[in-house]
Protein backbone atom coordinates (compact mmCIF):
# COMPACT_ATOMS: atom_id res chain seq x y z
CA UNK A 1 0.00 0.00 0.00
CA UNK A 2 1.38 3.39 -0.94
CA UNK A 3 0.36 7.00 -0.61
CA UNK A 4 1.13 9.60 -3.24
CA UNK A 5 0.75 13.34 -2.79
CA UNK A 6 1.13 15.98 -5.48
CA UNK A 7 0.03 19.49 -6.12
CA UNK A 8 -0.66 21.29 -9.37
CA UNK A 9 -2.13 24.43 -10.88
CA UNK A 10 -5.50 24.38 -12.66
CA UNK A 11 -5.42 25.29 -16.36
CA UNK A 12 -6.65 28.83 -16.94
CA UNK A 13 -9.54 27.47 -19.03
CA UNK A 14 -10.76 25.15 -16.25
CA UNK A 15 -14.44 25.68 -15.36
CA UNK A 16 -16.47 24.58 -12.34
CA UNK A 17 -18.08 21.92 -14.52
CA UNK A 18 -14.66 20.50 -15.39
CA UNK A 19 -13.87 20.08 -11.70
CA UNK A 20 -17.22 18.33 -11.15
CA UNK A 21 -16.44 16.07 -14.08
CA UNK A 22 -12.97 15.20 -12.74
CA UNK A 23 -14.53 14.34 -9.43
CA UNK A 24 -17.31 12.23 -10.91
CA UNK A 25 -14.95 10.19 -13.08
CA UNK A 26 -12.42 9.89 -10.24
CA UNK A 27 -14.94 8.54 -7.77
CA UNK A 28 -16.21 5.95 -10.24
CA UNK A 29 -12.70 4.81 -11.24
CA UNK A 30 -11.33 4.89 -7.72
CA UNK A 31 -14.04 2.63 -6.32
CA UNK A 32 -13.30 0.16 -9.12
CA UNK A 33 -9.55 0.32 -8.43
CA UNK A 34 -9.73 0.36 -4.64
CA UNK A 35 -8.17 3.82 -4.50
CA UNK A 36 -8.97 6.22 -1.68
CA UNK A 37 -7.89 9.78 -1.03
CA UNK A 38 -8.69 13.43 -0.93
CA UNK A 39 -8.67 16.24 -3.48
CA UNK A 40 -8.46 19.83 -2.40
CA UNK A 41 -9.16 22.65 -4.87
CA UNK A 42 -8.26 26.04 -3.64
CA UNK A 43 -7.47 29.28 -5.39
CA UNK A 44 -6.64 27.53 -8.70
CA UNK A 45 -4.41 24.94 -7.05
CA UNK A 46 -5.07 21.24 -6.63
CA UNK A 47 -3.57 19.10 -3.95
CA UNK A 48 -4.36 15.41 -3.96
CA UNK A 49 -3.52 12.45 -1.80
CA UNK A 50 -3.97 9.03 -3.41
CA UNK A 51 -3.87 5.72 -1.54
CA UNK A 52 -3.80 2.24 -3.04
CA UNK A 53 -1.55 -0.47 -4.39
CA UNK A 54 1.71 0.77 -5.90
CA UNK A 55 0.97 -0.56 -9.37
CA UNK A 56 -2.48 1.04 -9.54
CA UNK A 57 -1.41 4.40 -8.10
CA UNK A 58 1.61 4.62 -10.41
CA UNK A 59 -0.63 3.90 -13.40
CA UNK A 60 -3.18 6.54 -12.34
CA UNK A 61 -0.53 9.14 -11.59
CA UNK A 62 0.98 8.65 -15.05
CA UNK A 63 -2.48 9.54 -16.46
CA UNK A 64 -2.96 12.48 -14.12
CA UNK A 65 0.44 13.87 -15.14
CA UNK A 66 -0.71 13.89 -18.79
CA UNK A 67 -4.03 15.55 -18.01
CA UNK A 68 -4.20 18.98 -19.63
CA UNK A 69 -6.72 20.30 -17.13
CA UNK A 70 -3.81 21.18 -14.85
CA UNK A 71 -0.06 21.88 -15.10
CA UNK A 72 3.08 22.32 -12.96
CA UNK A 73 2.38 18.96 -11.38
CA UNK A 74 4.79 18.36 -8.49
CA UNK A 75 5.00 15.07 -6.66
CA UNK A 76 5.75 15.73 -3.01
CA UNK A 77 5.47 12.27 -1.49
CA UNK A 78 5.40 8.70 -2.77
CA UNK A 79 5.92 5.97 -0.21
CA UNK A 80 4.63 2.98 1.69
CA UNK A 81 1.99 3.40 4.35
CA UNK A 82 0.83 0.99 7.05
CA UNK A 83 -2.85 1.86 6.56
CA UNK A 84 -5.16 4.18 4.67
CA UNK A 85 -5.92 7.61 6.01
CA UNK A 86 -9.08 8.07 3.91
CA UNK A 87 -10.37 4.55 4.17
CA UNK A 88 -14.04 5.51 3.69
CA UNK A 89 -13.49 7.95 0.81
CA UNK A 90 -13.10 7.06 -2.86
CA UNK A 91 -12.17 10.75 -3.16
CA UNK A 92 -13.05 13.24 -0.47
CA UNK A 93 -13.32 16.67 -2.07
CA UNK A 94 -13.08 20.20 -0.81
CA UNK A 95 -13.56 23.23 -3.03
CA UNK A 96 -12.35 26.09 -0.91
CA UNK A 97 -12.95 29.41 -2.58
CA UNK A 98 -10.91 32.34 -1.42
CA UNK A 99 -13.85 34.41 -0.24
CA UNK A 100 -15.62 34.97 3.05
CA UNK A 101 -18.54 32.73 2.09
CA UNK A 102 -16.17 29.78 2.01
CA UNK A 103 -14.89 30.30 5.53
CA UNK A 104 -17.28 27.65 6.78
CA UNK A 105 -16.03 25.16 4.19
CA UNK A 106 -12.48 25.76 5.34
CA UNK A 107 -13.42 25.18 8.95
CA UNK A 108 -15.27 22.07 7.89
CA UNK A 109 -12.25 20.78 6.03
CA UNK A 110 -9.97 21.38 9.00
CA UNK A 111 -12.44 19.71 11.37
CA UNK A 112 -12.94 16.67 9.12
CA UNK A 113 -9.23 16.32 8.45
CA UNK A 114 -8.40 16.46 12.12
CA UNK A 115 -11.09 13.89 12.86
CA UNK A 116 -9.66 11.57 10.20
CA UNK A 117 -6.12 12.04 11.57
CA UNK A 118 -7.22 11.36 15.11
CA UNK A 119 -8.86 8.10 14.08
CA UNK A 120 -5.71 7.01 12.37
CA UNK A 121 -3.66 5.23 15.02
CA UNK A 122 -0.41 6.02 13.31
CA UNK A 123 -0.18 9.51 11.85
CA UNK A 124 2.00 9.01 8.79
CA UNK A 125 4.60 11.42 7.50
CA UNK A 126 2.51 11.70 4.34
CA UNK A 127 -0.63 12.76 6.17
CA UNK A 128 1.38 15.32 8.09
CA UNK A 129 2.79 16.65 4.83
CA UNK A 130 -0.64 16.80 3.22
CA UNK A 131 -1.92 18.65 6.22
CA UNK A 132 0.98 21.12 6.19
CA UNK A 133 0.63 21.90 2.49
CA UNK A 134 -3.16 22.24 2.80
CA UNK A 135 -2.72 24.66 5.65
CA UNK A 136 -0.15 26.65 3.72
CA UNK A 137 -2.58 26.96 0.81
CA UNK A 138 -5.45 27.93 3.07
CA UNK A 139 -3.40 30.58 4.81
CA UNK A 140 -2.13 32.20 1.60
P1 LIG B 1 -10.15 9.13 -20.95
O1 LIG B 1 -11.40 9.87 -20.61
O2 LIG B 1 -10.09 8.24 -22.14
O3 LIG B 1 -8.92 10.15 -20.99
C1 LIG B 1 -8.09 10.28 -22.11
C2 LIG B 1 -7.22 11.52 -21.98
O4 LIG B 1 -7.97 12.72 -22.00
C3 LIG B 1 -6.46 11.55 -20.67
O5 LIG B 1 -5.18 12.10 -20.92
C4 LIG B 1 -7.30 12.48 -19.82
O6 LIG B 1 -6.49 13.02 -18.82
C5 LIG B 1 -7.81 13.47 -20.81
N1 LIG B 1 -9.17 14.00 -20.51
C6 LIG B 1 -10.25 13.29 -20.14
N2 LIG B 1 -11.32 14.10 -19.99
C7 LIG B 1 -10.90 15.36 -20.30
C8 LIG B 1 -11.53 16.62 -20.35
N3 LIG B 1 -12.82 16.77 -20.05
N4 LIG B 1 -10.78 17.69 -20.67
C9 LIG B 1 -9.48 17.56 -20.98
N5 LIG B 1 -8.81 16.38 -20.96
C10 LIG B 1 -9.51 15.30 -20.63
N6 LIG B 1 -8.83 10.11 -12.34
C11 LIG B 1 -9.09 9.06 -11.54
O7 LIG B 1 -9.47 7.99 -12.03
N7 LIG B 1 -8.90 9.16 -10.19
C12 LIG B 1 -8.46 10.30 -9.57
O8 LIG B 1 -8.34 10.34 -8.35
C13 LIG B 1 -8.19 11.42 -10.42
N8 LIG B 1 -7.79 12.61 -9.91
C14 LIG B 1 -7.56 13.67 -10.74
C15 LIG B 1 -7.15 14.89 -10.20
C16 LIG B 1 -6.91 16.00 -11.03
C17 LIG B 1 -6.46 17.31 -10.41
C18 LIG B 1 -7.09 15.87 -12.43
C19 LIG B 1 -6.82 17.06 -13.33
C20 LIG B 1 -7.51 14.67 -12.98
C21 LIG B 1 -7.75 13.57 -12.16
N9 LIG B 1 -8.19 12.35 -12.67
C22 LIG B 1 -8.42 11.29 -11.84
C23 LIG B 1 -8.52 12.21 -14.09
C24 LIG B 1 -7.42 11.48 -14.87
O9 LIG B 1 -6.41 12.38 -15.26
C25 LIG B 1 -8.04 10.82 -16.13
O10 LIG B 1 -8.67 11.80 -16.91
C26 LIG B 1 -9.07 9.78 -15.76
O11 LIG B 1 -8.49 8.83 -14.87
C27 LIG B 1 -9.63 9.05 -17.00
O12 LIG B 1 -8.58 8.60 -17.76
P2 LIG B 1 -8.80 7.59 -18.97
O13 LIG B 1 -7.55 7.50 -19.74
O14 LIG B 1 -9.37 6.31 -18.45
O15 LIG B 1 -10.00 8.23 -19.70
PDB file of C-alpha atoms and ligand atoms in Angstrom:
ATOM      1  CA  UNK A   1       0.000   0.000   0.000  1.00  0.00           C
ATOM      2  CA  UNK A   2       1.376   3.389  -0.943  1.00  0.00           C
ATOM      3  CA  UNK A   3       0.363   6.999  -0.607  1.00  0.00           C
ATOM      4  CA  UNK A   4       1.135   9.604  -3.236  1.00  0.00           C
ATOM      5  CA  UNK A   5       0.749  13.340  -2.787  1.00  0.00           C
ATOM      6  CA  UNK A   6       1.134  15.983  -5.477  1.00  0.00           C
ATOM      7  CA  UNK A   7       0.032  19.491  -6.122  1.00  0.00           C
ATOM      8  CA  UNK A   8      -0.661  21.290  -9.373  1.00  0.00           C
ATOM      9  CA  UNK A   9      -2.132  24.426 -10.883  1.00  0.00           C
ATOM     10  CA  UNK A  10      -5.495  24.378 -12.661  1.00  0.00           C
ATOM     11  CA  UNK A  11      -5.417  25.289 -16.363  1.00  0.00           C
ATOM     12  CA  UNK A  12      -6.655  28.835 -16.940  1.00  0.00           C
ATOM     13  CA  UNK A  13      -9.539  27.468 -19.029  1.00  0.00           C
ATOM     14  CA  UNK A  14     -10.762  25.152 -16.252  1.00  0.00           C
ATOM     15  CA  UNK A  15     -14.438  25.681 -15.362  1.00  0.00           C
ATOM     16  CA  UNK A  16     -16.472  24.581 -12.337  1.00  0.00           C
ATOM     17  CA  UNK A  17     -18.084  21.917 -14.522  1.00  0.00           C
ATOM     18  CA  UNK A  18     -14.665  20.504 -15.390  1.00  0.00           C
ATOM     19  CA  UNK A  19     -13.872  20.081 -11.702  1.00  0.00           C
ATOM     20  CA  UNK A  20     -17.218  18.326 -11.150  1.00  0.00           C
ATOM     21  CA  UNK A  21     -16.444  16.075 -14.081  1.00  0.00           C
ATOM     22  CA  UNK A  22     -12.970  15.203 -12.736  1.00  0.00           C
ATOM     23  CA  UNK A  23     -14.534  14.336  -9.426  1.00  0.00           C
ATOM     24  CA  UNK A  24     -17.312  12.229 -10.910  1.00  0.00           C
ATOM     25  CA  UNK A  25     -14.946  10.190 -13.083  1.00  0.00           C
ATOM     26  CA  UNK A  26     -12.423   9.892 -10.240  1.00  0.00           C
ATOM     27  CA  UNK A  27     -14.942   8.542  -7.769  1.00  0.00           C
ATOM     28  CA  UNK A  28     -16.207   5.955 -10.237  1.00  0.00           C
ATOM     29  CA  UNK A  29     -12.703   4.809 -11.237  1.00  0.00           C
ATOM     30  CA  UNK A  30     -11.332   4.892  -7.724  1.00  0.00           C
ATOM     31  CA  UNK A  31     -14.035   2.631  -6.317  1.00  0.00           C
ATOM     32  CA  UNK A  32     -13.296   0.160  -9.122  1.00  0.00           C
ATOM     33  CA  UNK A  33      -9.546   0.322  -8.434  1.00  0.00           C
ATOM     34  CA  UNK A  34      -9.728   0.358  -4.645  1.00  0.00           C
ATOM     35  CA  UNK A  35      -8.166   3.822  -4.503  1.00  0.00           C
ATOM     36  CA  UNK A  36      -8.967   6.217  -1.678  1.00  0.00           C
ATOM     37  CA  UNK A  37      -7.887   9.782  -1.031  1.00  0.00           C
ATOM     38  CA  UNK A  38      -8.694  13.432  -0.935  1.00  0.00           C
ATOM     39  CA  UNK A  39      -8.666  16.241  -3.482  1.00  0.00           C
ATOM     40  CA  UNK A  40      -8.461  19.832  -2.399  1.00  0.00           C
ATOM     41  CA  UNK A  41      -9.161  22.645  -4.867  1.00  0.00           C
ATOM     42  CA  UNK A  42      -8.262  26.042  -3.642  1.00  0.00           C
ATOM     43  CA  UNK A  43      -7.471  29.280  -5.394  1.00  0.00           C
ATOM     44  CA  UNK A  44      -6.641  27.534  -8.699  1.00  0.00           C
ATOM     45  CA  UNK A  45      -4.412  24.940  -7.049  1.00  0.00           C
ATOM     46  CA  UNK A  46      -5.067  21.235  -6.635  1.00  0.00           C
ATOM     47  CA  UNK A  47      -3.570  19.097  -3.949  1.00  0.00           C
ATOM     48  CA  UNK A  48      -4.362  15.414  -3.963  1.00  0.00           C
ATOM     49  CA  UNK A  49      -3.517  12.452  -1.802  1.00  0.00           C
ATOM     50  CA  UNK A  50      -3.971   9.033  -3.407  1.00  0.00           C
ATOM     51  CA  UNK A  51      -3.866   5.724  -1.538  1.00  0.00           C
ATOM     52  CA  UNK A  52      -3.795   2.240  -3.038  1.00  0.00           C
ATOM     53  CA  UNK A  53      -1.551  -0.474  -4.395  1.00  0.00           C
ATOM     54  CA  UNK A  54       1.708   0.768  -5.902  1.00  0.00           C
ATOM     55  CA  UNK A  55       0.969  -0.556  -9.374  1.00  0.00           C
ATOM     56  CA  UNK A  56      -2.477   1.041  -9.538  1.00  0.00           C
ATOM     57  CA  UNK A  57      -1.414   4.396  -8.095  1.00  0.00           C
ATOM     58  CA  UNK A  58       1.608   4.615 -10.411  1.00  0.00           C
ATOM     59  CA  UNK A  59      -0.633   3.905 -13.401  1.00  0.00           C
ATOM     60  CA  UNK A  60      -3.177   6.541 -12.336  1.00  0.00           C
ATOM     61  CA  UNK A  61      -0.525   9.143 -11.585  1.00  0.00           C
ATOM     62  CA  UNK A  62       0.984   8.652 -15.053  1.00  0.00           C
ATOM     63  CA  UNK A  63      -2.478   9.541 -16.463  1.00  0.00           C
ATOM     64  CA  UNK A  64      -2.958  12.482 -14.118  1.00  0.00           C
ATOM     65  CA  UNK A  65       0.441  13.871 -15.142  1.00  0.00           C
ATOM     66  CA  UNK A  66      -0.705  13.893 -18.786  1.00  0.00           C
ATOM     67  CA  UNK A  67      -4.027  15.547 -18.010  1.00  0.00           C
ATOM     68  CA  UNK A  68      -4.202  18.983 -19.627  1.00  0.00           C
ATOM     69  CA  UNK A  69      -6.723  20.304 -17.126  1.00  0.00           C
ATOM     70  CA  UNK A  70      -3.810  21.180 -14.854  1.00  0.00           C
ATOM     71  CA  UNK A  71      -0.062  21.876 -15.096  1.00  0.00           C
ATOM     72  CA  UNK A  72       3.078  22.321 -12.962  1.00  0.00           C
ATOM     73  CA  UNK A  73       2.385  18.956 -11.378  1.00  0.00           C
ATOM     74  CA  UNK A  74       4.791  18.359  -8.488  1.00  0.00           C
ATOM     75  CA  UNK A  75       5.000  15.069  -6.656  1.00  0.00           C
ATOM     76  CA  UNK A  76       5.754  15.734  -3.007  1.00  0.00           C
ATOM     77  CA  UNK A  77       5.467  12.267  -1.492  1.00  0.00           C
ATOM     78  CA  UNK A  78       5.402   8.701  -2.767  1.00  0.00           C
ATOM     79  CA  UNK A  79       5.921   5.970  -0.205  1.00  0.00           C
ATOM     80  CA  UNK A  80       4.633   2.976   1.695  1.00  0.00           C
ATOM     81  CA  UNK A  81       1.988   3.403   4.350  1.00  0.00           C
ATOM     82  CA  UNK A  82       0.830   0.988   7.048  1.00  0.00           C
ATOM     83  CA  UNK A  83      -2.851   1.864   6.557  1.00  0.00           C
ATOM     84  CA  UNK A  84      -5.165   4.182   4.666  1.00  0.00           C
ATOM     85  CA  UNK A  85      -5.916   7.605   6.005  1.00  0.00           C
ATOM     86  CA  UNK A  86      -9.081   8.075   3.905  1.00  0.00           C
ATOM     87  CA  UNK A  87     -10.373   4.545   4.171  1.00  0.00           C
ATOM     88  CA  UNK A  88     -14.039   5.513   3.688  1.00  0.00           C
ATOM     89  CA  UNK A  89     -13.492   7.949   0.813  1.00  0.00           C
ATOM     90  CA  UNK A  90     -13.098   7.061  -2.857  1.00  0.00           C
ATOM     91  CA  UNK A  91     -12.166  10.747  -3.165  1.00  0.00           C
ATOM     92  CA  UNK A  92     -13.053  13.242  -0.475  1.00  0.00           C
ATOM     93  CA  UNK A  93     -13.323  16.665  -2.069  1.00  0.00           C
ATOM     94  CA  UNK A  94     -13.085  20.204  -0.807  1.00  0.00           C
ATOM     95  CA  UNK A  95     -13.564  23.233  -3.035  1.00  0.00           C
ATOM     96  CA  UNK A  96     -12.354  26.086  -0.910  1.00  0.00           C
ATOM     97  CA  UNK A  97     -12.948  29.410  -2.575  1.00  0.00           C
ATOM     98  CA  UNK A  98     -10.908  32.341  -1.419  1.00  0.00           C
ATOM     99  CA  UNK A  99     -13.850  34.412  -0.237  1.00  0.00           C
ATOM    100  CA  UNK A 100     -15.621  34.973   3.053  1.00  0.00           C
ATOM    101  CA  UNK A 101     -18.537  32.734   2.094  1.00  0.00           C
ATOM    102  CA  UNK A 102     -16.171  29.778   2.012  1.00  0.00           C
ATOM    103  CA  UNK A 103     -14.892  30.302   5.530  1.00  0.00           C
ATOM    104  CA  UNK A 104     -17.279  27.649   6.779  1.00  0.00           C
ATOM    105  CA  UNK A 105     -16.032  25.161   4.186  1.00  0.00           C
ATOM    106  CA  UNK A 106     -12.482  25.764   5.344  1.00  0.00           C
ATOM    107  CA  UNK A 107     -13.421  25.182   8.952  1.00  0.00           C
ATOM    108  CA  UNK A 108     -15.267  22.073   7.894  1.00  0.00           C
ATOM    109  CA  UNK A 109     -12.247  20.784   6.029  1.00  0.00           C
ATOM    110  CA  UNK A 110      -9.967  21.378   8.999  1.00  0.00           C
ATOM    111  CA  UNK A 111     -12.436  19.714  11.365  1.00  0.00           C
ATOM    112  CA  UNK A 112     -12.935  16.674   9.120  1.00  0.00           C
ATOM    113  CA  UNK A 113      -9.229  16.315   8.446  1.00  0.00           C
ATOM    114  CA  UNK A 114      -8.399  16.463  12.124  1.00  0.00           C
ATOM    115  CA  UNK A 115     -11.090  13.888  12.859  1.00  0.00           C
ATOM    116  CA  UNK A 116      -9.658  11.573  10.204  1.00  0.00           C
ATOM    117  CA  UNK A 117      -6.118  12.038  11.571  1.00  0.00           C
ATOM    118  CA  UNK A 118      -7.221  11.357  15.111  1.00  0.00           C
ATOM    119  CA  UNK A 119      -8.862   8.095  14.080  1.00  0.00           C
ATOM    120  CA  UNK A 120      -5.715   7.014  12.372  1.00  0.00           C
ATOM    121  CA  UNK A 121      -3.662   5.232  15.018  1.00  0.00           C
ATOM    122  CA  UNK A 122      -0.405   6.019  13.311  1.00  0.00           C
ATOM    123  CA  UNK A 123      -0.184   9.507  11.854  1.00  0.00           C
ATOM    124  CA  UNK A 124       1.996   9.013   8.789  1.00  0.00           C
ATOM    125  CA  UNK A 125       4.601  11.418   7.503  1.00  0.00           C
ATOM    126  CA  UNK A 126       2.511  11.696   4.343  1.00  0.00           C
ATOM    127  CA  UNK A 127      -0.631  12.756   6.166  1.00  0.00           C
ATOM    128  CA  UNK A 128       1.380  15.324   8.091  1.00  0.00           C
ATOM    129  CA  UNK A 129       2.788  16.653   4.829  1.00  0.00           C
ATOM    130  CA  UNK A 130      -0.638  16.803   3.220  1.00  0.00           C
ATOM    131  CA  UNK A 131      -1.925  18.649   6.224  1.00  0.00           C
ATOM    132  CA  UNK A 132       0.983  21.122   6.188  1.00  0.00           C
ATOM    133  CA  UNK A 133       0.628  21.896   2.486  1.00  0.00           C
ATOM    134  CA  UNK A 134      -3.158  22.244   2.796  1.00  0.00           C
ATOM    135  CA  UNK A 135      -2.722  24.655   5.649  1.00  0.00           C
ATOM    136  CA  UNK A 136      -0.147  26.650   3.721  1.00  0.00           C
ATOM    137  CA  UNK A 137      -2.582  26.962   0.813  1.00  0.00           C
ATOM    138  CA  UNK A 138      -5.448  27.932   3.074  1.00  0.00           C
ATOM    139  CA  UNK A 139      -3.400  30.576   4.813  1.00  0.00           C
ATOM    140  CA  UNK A 140      -2.129  32.200   1.605  1.00  0.00           C
TER     141      UNK A 140
HETATM  142  P1  LIG B   1     -10.152   9.133 -20.952  1.00  0.00           P
HETATM  143  O1  LIG B   1     -11.397   9.866 -20.615  1.00  0.00           O
HETATM  144  O2  LIG B   1     -10.094   8.243 -22.138  1.00  0.00           O
HETATM  145  O3  LIG B   1      -8.918  10.151 -20.989  1.00  0.00           O
HETATM  146  C1  LIG B   1      -8.089  10.284 -22.112  1.00  0.00           C
HETATM  147  C2  LIG B   1      -7.225  11.516 -21.978  1.00  0.00           C
HETATM  148  O4  LIG B   1      -7.974  12.723 -22.001  1.00  0.00           O
HETATM  149  C3  LIG B   1      -6.464  11.547 -20.667  1.00  0.00           C
HETATM  150  O5  LIG B   1      -5.184  12.105 -20.924  1.00  0.00           O
HETATM  151  C4  LIG B   1      -7.299  12.480 -19.817  1.00  0.00           C
HETATM  152  O6  LIG B   1      -6.495  13.025 -18.816  1.00  0.00           O
HETATM  153  C5  LIG B   1      -7.815  13.472 -20.806  1.00  0.00           C
HETATM  154  N1  LIG B   1      -9.168  13.998 -20.510  1.00  0.00           N
HETATM  155  C6  LIG B   1     -10.253  13.294 -20.139  1.00  0.00           C
HETATM  156  N2  LIG B   1     -11.317  14.097 -19.992  1.00  0.00           N
HETATM  157  C7  LIG B   1     -10.899  15.359 -20.296  1.00  0.00           C
HETATM  158  C8  LIG B   1     -11.532  16.622 -20.349  1.00  0.00           C
HETATM  159  N3  LIG B   1     -12.815  16.774 -20.049  1.00  0.00           N
HETATM  160  N4  LIG B   1     -10.778  17.691 -20.675  1.00  0.00           N
HETATM  161  C9  LIG B   1      -9.483  17.560 -20.976  1.00  0.00           C
HETATM  162  N5  LIG B   1      -8.808  16.383 -20.956  1.00  0.00           N
HETATM  163  C10 LIG B   1      -9.514  15.301 -20.634  1.00  0.00           C
HETATM  164  N6  LIG B   1      -8.834  10.106 -12.344  1.00  0.00           N
HETATM  165  C11 LIG B   1      -9.087   9.062 -11.539  1.00  0.00           C
HETATM  166  O7  LIG B   1      -9.466   7.994 -12.027  1.00  0.00           O
HETATM  167  N7  LIG B   1      -8.895   9.162 -10.193  1.00  0.00           N
HETATM  168  C12 LIG B   1      -8.463  10.302  -9.572  1.00  0.00           C
HETATM  169  O8  LIG B   1      -8.341  10.343  -8.353  1.00  0.00           O
HETATM  170  C13 LIG B   1      -8.195  11.422 -10.423  1.00  0.00           C
HETATM  171  N8  LIG B   1      -7.786  12.608  -9.908  1.00  0.00           N
HETATM  172  C14 LIG B   1      -7.564  13.675 -10.740  1.00  0.00           C
HETATM  173  C15 LIG B   1      -7.148  14.889 -10.196  1.00  0.00           C
HETATM  174  C16 LIG B   1      -6.905  16.004 -11.025  1.00  0.00           C
HETATM  175  C17 LIG B   1      -6.461  17.305 -10.412  1.00  0.00           C
HETATM  176  C18 LIG B   1      -7.088  15.873 -12.429  1.00  0.00           C
HETATM  177  C19 LIG B   1      -6.824  17.056 -13.328  1.00  0.00           C
HETATM  178  C20 LIG B   1      -7.506  14.675 -12.980  1.00  0.00           C
HETATM  179  C21 LIG B   1      -7.754  13.574 -12.156  1.00  0.00           C
HETATM  180  N9  LIG B   1      -8.193  12.353 -12.670  1.00  0.00           N
HETATM  181  C22 LIG B   1      -8.418  11.289 -11.835  1.00  0.00           C
HETATM  182  C23 LIG B   1      -8.519  12.213 -14.093  1.00  0.00           C
HETATM  183  C24 LIG B   1      -7.422  11.480 -14.869  1.00  0.00           C
HETATM  184  O9  LIG B   1      -6.412  12.383 -15.265  1.00  0.00           O
HETATM  185  C25 LIG B   1      -8.038  10.820 -16.132  1.00  0.00           C
HETATM  186  O10 LIG B   1      -8.674  11.801 -16.915  1.00  0.00           O
HETATM  187  C26 LIG B   1      -9.073   9.780 -15.761  1.00  0.00           C
HETATM  188  O11 LIG B   1      -8.494   8.832 -14.869  1.00  0.00           O
HETATM  189  C27 LIG B   1      -9.630   9.054 -16.999  1.00  0.00           C
HETATM  190  O12 LIG B   1      -8.575   8.598 -17.761  1.00  0.00           O
HETATM  191  P2  LIG B   1      -8.803   7.590 -18.969  1.00  0.00           P
HETATM  192  O13 LIG B   1      -7.550   7.499 -19.741  1.00  0.00           O
HETATM  193  O14 LIG B   1      -9.373   6.312 -18.454  1.00  0.00           O
HETATM  194  O15 LIG B   1      -9.997   8.227 -19.702  1.00  0.00           O
END
